[in-house]
Amino acid sequence: MPAEHAILGLLAQNPDGAHGYDLARHFAGDEPLGAILRLEPGMLYHHLKKLDKTGWVAATVEQQGLRPPRQVYRLTPDGEAELRRWLSEPVERTRDIRLDFLVKLFFAQRTQPETVEALIAHQREMLTRNITSLAEQRAALAAKPDTDDRDRSFTLAVLDLRRSQTEAALEWLDQLSPIASNG
Amino acid sequence: MPAEHAILGLLAQNPDGAHGYDLARHFAGDEPLGAILRLEPGMLYHHLKKLDKTGWVAATVEQQGLRPPRQVYRLTPDGEAELRRWLSEPVERTRDIRLDFLVKLFFAQRTQPETVEALIAHQREMLTRNITSLAEQRAALAAKPDTDDRDRSFTLAVLDLRRSQTEAALEWLDQLSPIASNG
DNA sequence: AGAGCCATGTAAGAGGTTACATGATTAG
DNA sequence: CTAATCATGTAACCTCTTACATGGCTCT
């Protein structure tokens, strides 16, 4: 779940804590985070409660006169550890590059820029492994007897699509150096 | 929802109808459909009931001695119209190529092969449009003042990833000719 | 005799979307 | 005076996942 880790990441940038409405702004369309991940108020408040129950954030109440009191959330040590763990781990599937990996990249850059190169390198290995596996599946299928020609050519097309998507992600990764270096 | 249209597609290949267990086999891992779309029994039976309520399939009961009676589902004229409509329509977002478009391709090939080339051509146009739009967004962002450098370079990376994924899908589409021609 | 197939489902829960409810404050 | 902003949430409703319930039949 990238959304909850994104919340942890935002709190990691704000040692004084933040309340729901503060955080919500970062998930709007004109913010960089909002370009990859939209979070409606309902879900945001839901995640905050869940994170509180898990112990990754801690809430304190701030009275506000006549407005509803603010719940100010701060990252706990457990939450920080979880964030670090998550940020160091590449995503397994190519389709998760689009969302999960971008969120990782975003917060790695902002909260621990020295880890960005390692994250990219690990992700690179993972994608390379996936390409190898796809090549193996392709070879196995081509060699498989008793297969309808239409079925085979369709499944080959499926594997080829995955390969092309994974290779594209890999090439994109290799051009991320500006982010990695001056982040 | 590709799952429900996949069910319609399977029934379109079986004018005598099929029952849930029959259909379930097509969504197993070793079948070509299963390579793109897994459907557990629970969801399959749920979709069948929903399609029945919508009027896209019609059920008749077949007694089976001591086993539970079979619900045999047949495609209705409405269901067939819906399937045709869906099969002729490209997907809007690149990320839906992986699932929805592949399902469309699979069933277009098997139930109306003469439409495959048009489907591919329409999808090609859609992807080309998306690439143009991404280029525009990229230009707009590069020209935008008052933007944090880190924010800008991150959002540029997001747009570049989308472009690379969309271009990869486009190149893959252009090599689908074997399926289109001898399907 | 036991494993796996046939054939249908239900139940519980996680995760998400959309819309609404509340009510003061501030900006135009 | 109206609209947007601040600040919190709830409610209803989907979708999907995982696991289980039932019980005869067929194969080894």
Coordinates of C-alpha atoms (C1' of nucleotides) in Angstrom, one line a residue:
Chain A
M1 CA 0.0 0.0 0.0
P2 CA 1.9 3.1 -1.2
A3 CA -0.6 5.5 0.3
E4 CA 0.2 4.7 3.9
H5 CA 3.9 4.8 3.3
A6 CA 3.5 8.1 1.5
I7 CA 1.9 9.4 4.7
L8 CA 4.8 8.1 6.7
G9 CA 7.1 9.8 4.3
L10 CA 5.3 13.2 4.6
L11 CA 5.5 13.0 8.4
A12 CA 9.2 12.1 8.2
Q13 CA 9.7 15.5 6.5
N14 CA 7.8 17.3 9.3
P15 CA 9.2 16.5 12.8
D16 CA 6.6 18.8 14.3
G17 CA 3.9 16.6 12.9
A18 CA 1.0 17.4 10.7
H19 CA -2.8 17.1 10.7
G20 CA -5.0 15.5 8.1
Y21 CA -5.9 18.6 6.2
D22 CA -2.2 19.6 5.9
L23 CA -1.4 16.2 4.5
A24 CA -4.3 16.3 2.1
R25 CA -2.8 19.2 0.2
H26 CA 0.1 17.1 -0.9
F27 CA -2.2 14.6 -2.6
A28 CA -3.9 17.3 -4.8
G29 CA -3.4 17.3 -8.5
D30 CA -1.0 20.3 -8.8
E31 CA 1.5 18.8 -6.3
P32 CA 4.2 16.4 -7.4
L33 CA 2.9 13.6 -5.2
G34 CA -0.6 14.2 -6.6
A35 CA 0.7 13.5 -10.1
I36 CA 1.2 9.9 -9.1
L37 CA -1.2 9.3 -6.2
R38 CA -4.5 10.8 -5.4
L39 CA -6.0 10.4 -2.0
E40 CA -9.5 11.6 -1.1
P41 CA -10.1 13.0 2.4
G42 CA -12.1 9.9 3.4
M43 CA -9.3 7.5 2.7
L44 CA -6.6 9.8 4.1
Y45 CA -8.4 10.0 7.5
H46 CA -9.0 6.3 7.4
H47 CA -5.3 5.6 6.8
L48 CA -4.3 7.9 9.6
K49 CA -6.4 6.0 12.1
K50 CA -5.0 2.7 10.9
L51 CA -1.4 3.9 11.1
D52 CA -2.2 5.2 14.6
K53 CA -3.6 1.8 15.6
T54 CA -0.5 0.0 14.2
G55 CA 1.7 2.3 16.1
W56 CA 3.6 3.9 13.2
V57 CA 2.2 7.4 14.0
A58 CA 1.0 8.9 17.2
A59 CA -1.7 11.5 17.5
T60 CA -2.1 14.5 19.8
V61 CA -5.2 16.6 20.0
E62 CA -5.0 20.4 19.5
Q63 CA -8.0 22.4 20.4
Q64 CA -9.0 25.1 17.9
G65 CA -11.7 27.2 19.5
L66 CA -14.9 26.5 17.5
R67 CA -13.5 24.4 14.7
P68 CA -13.1 20.7 15.0
P69 CA -10.0 19.9 17.1
R70 CA -6.9 19.0 15.1
Q71 CA -5.4 15.6 15.3
V72 CA -1.7 16.2 15.0
Y73 CA 0.2 13.1 13.9
R74 CA 3.9 12.5 14.4
L75 CA 6.0 9.6 13.1
T76 CA 7.0 7.1 15.9
P77 CA 10.3 5.3 15.9
D78 CA 8.5 2.2 14.7
G79 CA 7.0 4.2 11.9
E80 CA 10.4 5.6 10.9
A81 CA 11.9 2.1 10.9
E82 CA 9.1 0.9 8.7
L83 CA 9.5 3.7 6.3
R84 CA 13.2 3.0 6.0
R85 CA 12.6 -0.6 5.4
W86 CA 10.0 0.1 2.7
L87 CA 12.2 2.7 1.0
S88 CA 15.1 0.3 0.7
E89 CA 13.1 -2.4 -1.0
P90 CA 12.5 -2.5 -4.8
V91 CA 9.1 -3.5 -6.2
E92 CA 8.7 -7.0 -7.6
R93 CA 6.4 -6.4 -10.5
T94 CA 6.9 -4.1 -13.4
R95 CA 3.4 -2.8 -13.1
D96 CA 4.2 -1.5 -9.6
I97 CA 6.9 0.8 -11.0
R98 CA 4.3 3.3 -12.0
L99 CA 3.0 3.8 -8.5
D100 CA 5.0 2.2 -5.7
F101 CA 8.4 2.7 -7.1
L102 CA 7.8 6.4 -7.9
V103 CA 6.6 7.0 -4.4
K104 CA 9.7 5.3 -3.0
L105 CA 11.9 7.4 -5.3
F106 CA 10.1 10.6 -4.2
F107 CA 10.6 10.0 -0.5
A108 CA 14.0 8.4 -0.7
Q109 CA 15.2 11.5 -2.4
R110 CA 13.7 13.8 0.2
T111 CA 14.3 11.9 3.4
Q112 CA 17.5 9.8 2.7
P113 CA 19.0 11.0 -0.6
E114 CA 22.2 8.9 0.0
T115 CA 20.1 5.7 -0.5
V116 CA 18.7 6.7 -3.9
E117 CA 21.4 5.1 -5.9
A118 CA 21.2 1.8 -4.1
L119 CA 17.4 1.8 -4.5
I120 CA 17.8 2.4 -8.3
A121 CA 20.4 -0.3 -8.5
H122 CA 18.2 -2.9 -6.7
Q123 CA 15.3 -2.1 -8.8
R124 CA 17.5 -2.5 -11.8
E125 CA 18.5 -6.0 -10.7
M126 CA 14.9 -6.9 -10.1
L127 CA 13.8 -5.8 -13.6
T128 CA 16.7 -7.6 -15.2
R129 CA 15.7 -10.8 -13.4
N130 CA 12.1 -10.4 -14.6
I131 CA 13.4 -10.1 -18.2
T132 CA 15.4 -13.3 -17.8
S133 CA 12.3 -15.1 -16.5
L134 CA 10.2 -13.8 -19.3
A135 CA 12.7 -15.1 -21.8
E136 CA 12.7 -18.5 -20.2
Q137 CA 8.9 -18.7 -20.3
R138 CA 9.0 -17.7 -23.9
A139 CA 11.5 -20.4 -24.8
A140 CA 9.5 -23.0 -22.8
L141 CA 6.3 -22.1 -24.6
A142 CA 7.9 -22.2 -28.1
A143 CA 9.2 -25.7 -27.3
K144 CA 5.9 -26.9 -25.9
P145 CA 4.1 -29.5 -28.0
D146 CA 0.4 -30.1 -28.4
T147 CA -0.4 -26.4 -28.4
D148 CA -3.0 -24.7 -30.5
D149 CA -1.3 -22.2 -32.8
R150 CA -3.6 -19.4 -31.9
D151 CA -3.2 -20.0 -28.2
R152 CA 0.6 -20.1 -28.6
S153 CA 0.8 -17.0 -30.6
F154 CA -1.4 -15.2 -28.2
T155 CA 0.5 -16.2 -25.1
L156 CA 3.7 -15.2 -26.9
A157 CA 2.2 -11.8 -27.5
V158 CA 1.4 -11.5 -23.8
L159 CA 5.0 -12.3 -22.9
D160 CA 6.3 -9.9 -25.5
L161 CA 4.2 -7.1 -24.1
R162 CA 5.6 -7.8 -20.6
R163 CA 9.1 -7.8 -21.9
S164 CA 8.7 -4.6 -23.8
Q165 CA 7.2 -2.9 -20.7
T166 CA 9.9 -4.1 -18.5
E167 CA 12.7 -3.1 -20.9
A168 CA 11.2 0.4 -21.2
A169 CA 11.1 0.7 -17.4
L170 CA 14.8 -0.4 -17.3
E171 CA 15.8 2.2 -19.9
W172 CA 13.9 4.9 -18.0
L173 CA 15.7 3.8 -14.8
D174 CA 19.1 4.2 -16.5
Q175 CA 18.3 7.8 -17.3
L176 CA 17.3 8.8 -13.8
S177 CA 20.9 10.0 -13.0
P178 CA 19.9 13.7 -12.6
I179 CA 17.6 12.7 -9.7
A180 CA 20.1 10.4 -8.2
S181 CA 23.0 12.8 -8.3
N182 CA 21.7 16.2 -7.4
G183 CA 18.8 15.0 -5.3
Chain B
M1 CA -14.3 -4.7 -15.8
P2 CA -12.5 -7.1 -18.1
A3 CA -13.6 -10.2 -16.1
E4 CA -17.3 -9.8 -17.0
H5 CA -16.6 -9.2 -20.6
A6 CA -14.3 -12.2 -20.7
I7 CA -17.2 -14.3 -19.5
L8 CA -19.4 -12.9 -22.2
G9 CA -16.6 -13.7 -24.7
L10 CA -16.4 -17.3 -23.5
L11 CA -20.2 -17.7 -23.8
A12 CA -20.0 -16.2 -27.3
Q13 CA -17.8 -19.1 -28.3
N14 CA -20.3 -21.6 -26.9
P15 CA -23.8 -21.1 -28.3
D16 CA -25.0 -24.1 -26.2
G17 CA -24.1 -22.3 -23.1
A18 CA -21.8 -23.2 -20.3
H19 CA -21.9 -23.5 -16.5
G20 CA -19.7 -22.0 -13.9
Y21 CA -17.3 -24.9 -13.5
D22 CA -16.8 -25.1 -17.3
L23 CA -15.9 -21.4 -17.4
A24 CA -13.7 -21.6 -14.4
R25 CA -11.2 -23.9 -16.3
H26 CA -10.5 -21.1 -18.8
F27 CA -9.2 -18.9 -16.0
A28 CA -6.7 -21.4 -14.7
G29 CA -3.0 -20.7 -14.9
D30 CA -2.2 -23.1 -17.8
E31 CA -4.8 -21.7 -20.1
P32 CA -4.0 -18.6 -22.3
L33 CA -6.7 -16.5 -20.6
G34 CA -5.3 -17.5 -17.2
A35 CA -2.0 -16.0 -18.3
I36 CA -3.6 -12.5 -18.1
L37 CA -6.7 -12.9 -15.9
R38 CA -7.2 -15.1 -12.9
L39 CA -10.7 -15.6 -11.6
E40 CA -11.4 -17.5 -8.4
P41 CA -14.6 -19.5 -8.2
G42 CA -16.2 -17.0 -5.7
M43 CA -15.8 -14.1 -8.1
L44 CA -16.8 -16.1 -11.1
Y45 CA -20.1 -17.1 -9.6
H46 CA -20.6 -13.6 -8.4
H47 CA -20.1 -12.2 -11.9
L48 CA -22.5 -14.7 -13.4
K49 CA -25.3 -13.7 -11.1
K50 CA -24.6 -10.0 -11.8
L51 CA -24.6 -10.6 -15.6
D52 CA -27.9 -12.5 -15.2
K53 CA -29.4 -9.6 -13.4
T54 CA -28.2 -7.2 -16.0
G55 CA -29.7 -9.3 -18.7
W56 CA -26.5 -10.0 -20.6
V57 CA -26.7 -13.7 -19.9
A58 CA -29.7 -16.0 -19.2
A59 CA -29.6 -19.1 -16.9
T60 CA -31.4 -22.4 -17.2
V61 CA -31.2 -25.1 -14.6
E62 CA -30.1 -28.6 -15.4
Q63 CA -30.8 -31.3 -12.9
Q64 CA -27.9 -33.6 -12.3
G65 CA -29.1 -36.4 -10.1
L66 CA -27.4 -36.0 -6.7
R67 CA -24.9 -33.3 -7.6
P68 CA -25.9 -29.7 -7.2
P69 CA -27.9 -28.7 -10.3
R70 CA -26.0 -26.9 -13.1
Q71 CA -26.8 -23.3 -13.9
V72 CA -26.3 -23.2 -17.7
Y73 CA -25.7 -19.7 -18.9
R74 CA -26.2 -18.5 -22.5
L75 CA -25.4 -15.1 -24.0
T76 CA -28.5 -13.0 -24.7
P77 CA -28.8 -10.7 -27.7
D78 CA -28.2 -7.7 -25.3
G79 CA -25.1 -9.5 -24.0
E80 CA -23.8 -10.1 -27.5
A81 CA -24.4 -6.4 -28.4
E82 CA -22.5 -5.4 -25.3
L83 CA -19.6 -7.7 -26.1
R84 CA -19.3 -6.3 -29.6
R85 CA -19.4 -2.7 -28.4
W86 CA -16.7 -3.5 -25.8
L87 CA -14.5 -5.3 -28.3
S88 CA -14.5 -2.5 -30.7
E89 CA -13.4 0.1 -28.2
P90 CA -9.8 0.8 -27.4
V91 CA -8.6 1.4 -23.9
E92 CA -7.8 4.9 -22.8
R93 CA -4.9 4.5 -20.5
T94 CA -1.6 2.8 -21.2
R95 CA -1.8 0.8 -18.0
D96 CA -5.0 -0.9 -19.2
I97 CA -3.2 -2.4 -22.2
R98 CA -1.9 -5.1 -19.9
L99 CA -5.2 -6.5 -19.0
D100 CA -8.2 -5.0 -20.8
F101 CA -6.7 -4.7 -24.2
L102 CA -5.2 -8.2 -24.1
V103 CA -8.7 -9.6 -23.2
K104 CA -10.2 -7.6 -26.1
L105 CA -7.6 -8.9 -28.5
F106 CA -8.1 -12.5 -27.3
F107 CA -11.8 -12.4 -27.9
A108 CA -11.8 -10.2 -31.0
Q109 CA -9.5 -12.8 -32.6
R110 CA -11.8 -15.7 -31.6
T111 CA -15.3 -14.3 -32.1
Q112 CA -14.8 -11.6 -34.8
P113 CA -11.4 -11.9 -36.4
E114 CA -12.3 -9.4 -39.1
T115 CA -12.4 -6.6 -36.5
V116 CA -8.9 -7.2 -35.1
E117 CA -7.1 -4.9 -37.4
A118 CA -9.4 -2.1 -36.7
L119 CA -9.1 -2.6 -33.0
I120 CA -5.3 -2.5 -33.2
A121 CA -5.5 0.7 -35.4
H122 CA -7.8 2.4 -32.9
Q123 CA -5.6 1.5 -30.0
R124 CA -2.7 2.8 -31.9
E125 CA -4.3 6.2 -32.3
M126 CA -5.2 6.3 -28.7
L127 CA -1.6 5.7 -27.6
T128 CA -0.3 8.2 -30.1
R129 CA -2.7 10.8 -28.7
N130 CA -1.4 10.0 -25.2
I131 CA 2.2 10.5 -26.2
T132 CA 1.3 13.9 -27.7
S133 CA -0.5 14.9 -24.5
L134 CA 2.5 13.8 -22.4
A135 CA 4.8 15.9 -24.6
E136 CA 2.6 18.9 -24.0
Q137 CA 2.6 18.4 -20.3
R138 CA 6.3 18.1 -20.3
A139 CA 6.7 21.3 -22.2
A140 CA 4.3 23.1 -20.0
L141 CA 6.1 22.0 -16.9
A142 CA 9.5 22.9 -18.2
A143 CA 8.2 26.4 -18.9
K144 CA 6.5 26.8 -15.5
P145 CA 8.1 29.4 -13.2
D146 CA 8.2 29.3 -9.4
T147 CA 8.8 25.6 -9.3
D148 CA 11.2 23.9 -6.9
D149 CA 13.9 22.2 -8.9
R150 CA 13.5 18.9 -7.1
D151 CA 9.8 18.9 -7.7
R152 CA 10.2 19.8 -11.3
S153 CA 12.8 17.1 -12.0
F154 CA 10.7 14.5 -10.2
T155 CA 7.5 15.4 -12.2
L156 CA 9.6 15.3 -15.4
A157 CA 10.7 11.8 -14.4
V158 CA 7.1 10.8 -13.9
L159 CA 6.1 12.0 -17.3
D160 CA 9.2 10.3 -18.9
L161 CA 8.2 7.0 -17.4
R162 CA 4.7 7.3 -18.8
R163 CA 6.1 8.2 -22.2
S164 CA 8.5 5.3 -22.2
Q165 CA 5.8 2.9 -21.2
T166 CA 3.4 4.2 -23.8
E167 CA 6.0 4.1 -26.6
A168 CA 6.9 0.5 -25.6
A169 CA 3.2 -0.5 -25.9
L170 CA 3.0 1.2 -29.3
E171 CA 6.1 -0.7 -30.6
W172 CA 4.6 -3.9 -29.3
L173 CA 1.3 -3.1 -31.1
D174 CA 3.1 -2.6 -34.3
Q175 CA 4.6 -6.1 -34.1
L176 CA 1.3 -7.9 -33.6
S177 CA 0.7 -8.5 -37.3
P178 CA 1.0 -12.3 -37.0
I179 CA -2.1 -12.3 -34.8
A180 CA -3.9 -9.9 -36.9
S181 CA -3.3 -11.6 -40.2
N182 CA -3.6 -15.4 -39.5
G183 CA -6.0 -15.1 -36.6
Chain C
dA1 C1' -8.9 -46.3 0.9
dG2 C1' -7.6 -41.8 -0.2
dA3 C1' -6.8 -38.1 -3.5
dG4 C1' -8.6 -35.3 -6.5
dC5 C1' -12.4 -33.9 -9.5
dC6 C1' -17.2 -32.2 -10.1
dA7 C1' -20.3 -28.3 -9.0
dT8 C1' -22.2 -25.0 -6.4
dG9 C1' -21.8 -21.4 -3.5
dT10 C1' -21.3 -18.4 1.4
dA11 C1' -18.8 -15.6 4.8
dA12 C1' -15.6 -12.5 6.4
dG13 C1' -12.8 -8.9 5.7
dA14 C1' -9.6 -5.7 3.3
dG15 C1' -9.5 -1.9 0.4
dG16 C1' -11.4 1.7 -2.4
dT17 C1' -14.9 5.3 -4.4
dT18 C1' -18.3 8.8 -4.1
dA19 C1' -21.0 11.6 -1.8
dC20 C1' -22.5 13.8 2.0
dA21 C1' -22.6 16.2 6.9
dT22 C1' -21.0 19.9 9.9
dG23 C1' -20.1 24.6 10.8
dA24 C1' -16.9 28.5 11.4
dT25 C1' -13.7 31.7 8.9
dT26 C1' -11.8 34.4 5.3
dA27 C1' -11.6 36.5 0.7
dG28 C1' -13.6 38.8 -3.2
Chain D
dC1 C1' -23.4 38.1 0.2
dT2 C1' -21.3 34.3 -1.8
dA3 C1' -17.7 31.2 -2.5
dA4 C1' -13.9 29.1 -1.0
dT5 C1' -11.1 27.4 2.7
dC6 C1' -10.4 25.2 7.1
dA7 C1' -11.0 20.7 9.5
dT8 C1' -13.0 16.7 10.6
dG9 C1' -15.2 12.7 9.5
dT10 C1' -19.5 9.1 8.3
dA11 C1' -22.3 6.2 5.2
dA12 C1' -23.3 3.5 1.4
dC13 C1' -21.7 0.9 -1.8
dC14 C1' -18.4 -1.7 -4.9
dT15 C1' -14.6 -5.0 -5.8
dC16 C1' -11.6 -8.4 -4.7
dT17 C1' -9.2 -12.0 -1.8
dT18 C1' -9.2 -16.0 1.0
dA19 C1' -11.1 -19.5 3.0
dC20 C1' -14.5 -22.6 3.9
dA21 C1' -18.9 -25.8 3.3
dT22 C1' -21.2 -29.5 1.0
dG23 C1' -21.1 -34.1 -0.8
dG24 C1' -21.0 -37.5 -4.5
dC25 C1' -18.1 -39.5 -8.1
dT26 C1' -13.8 -41.4 -10.3
dC27 C1' -9.3 -42.9 -10.6
dT28 C1' -5.2 -45.2 -8.7

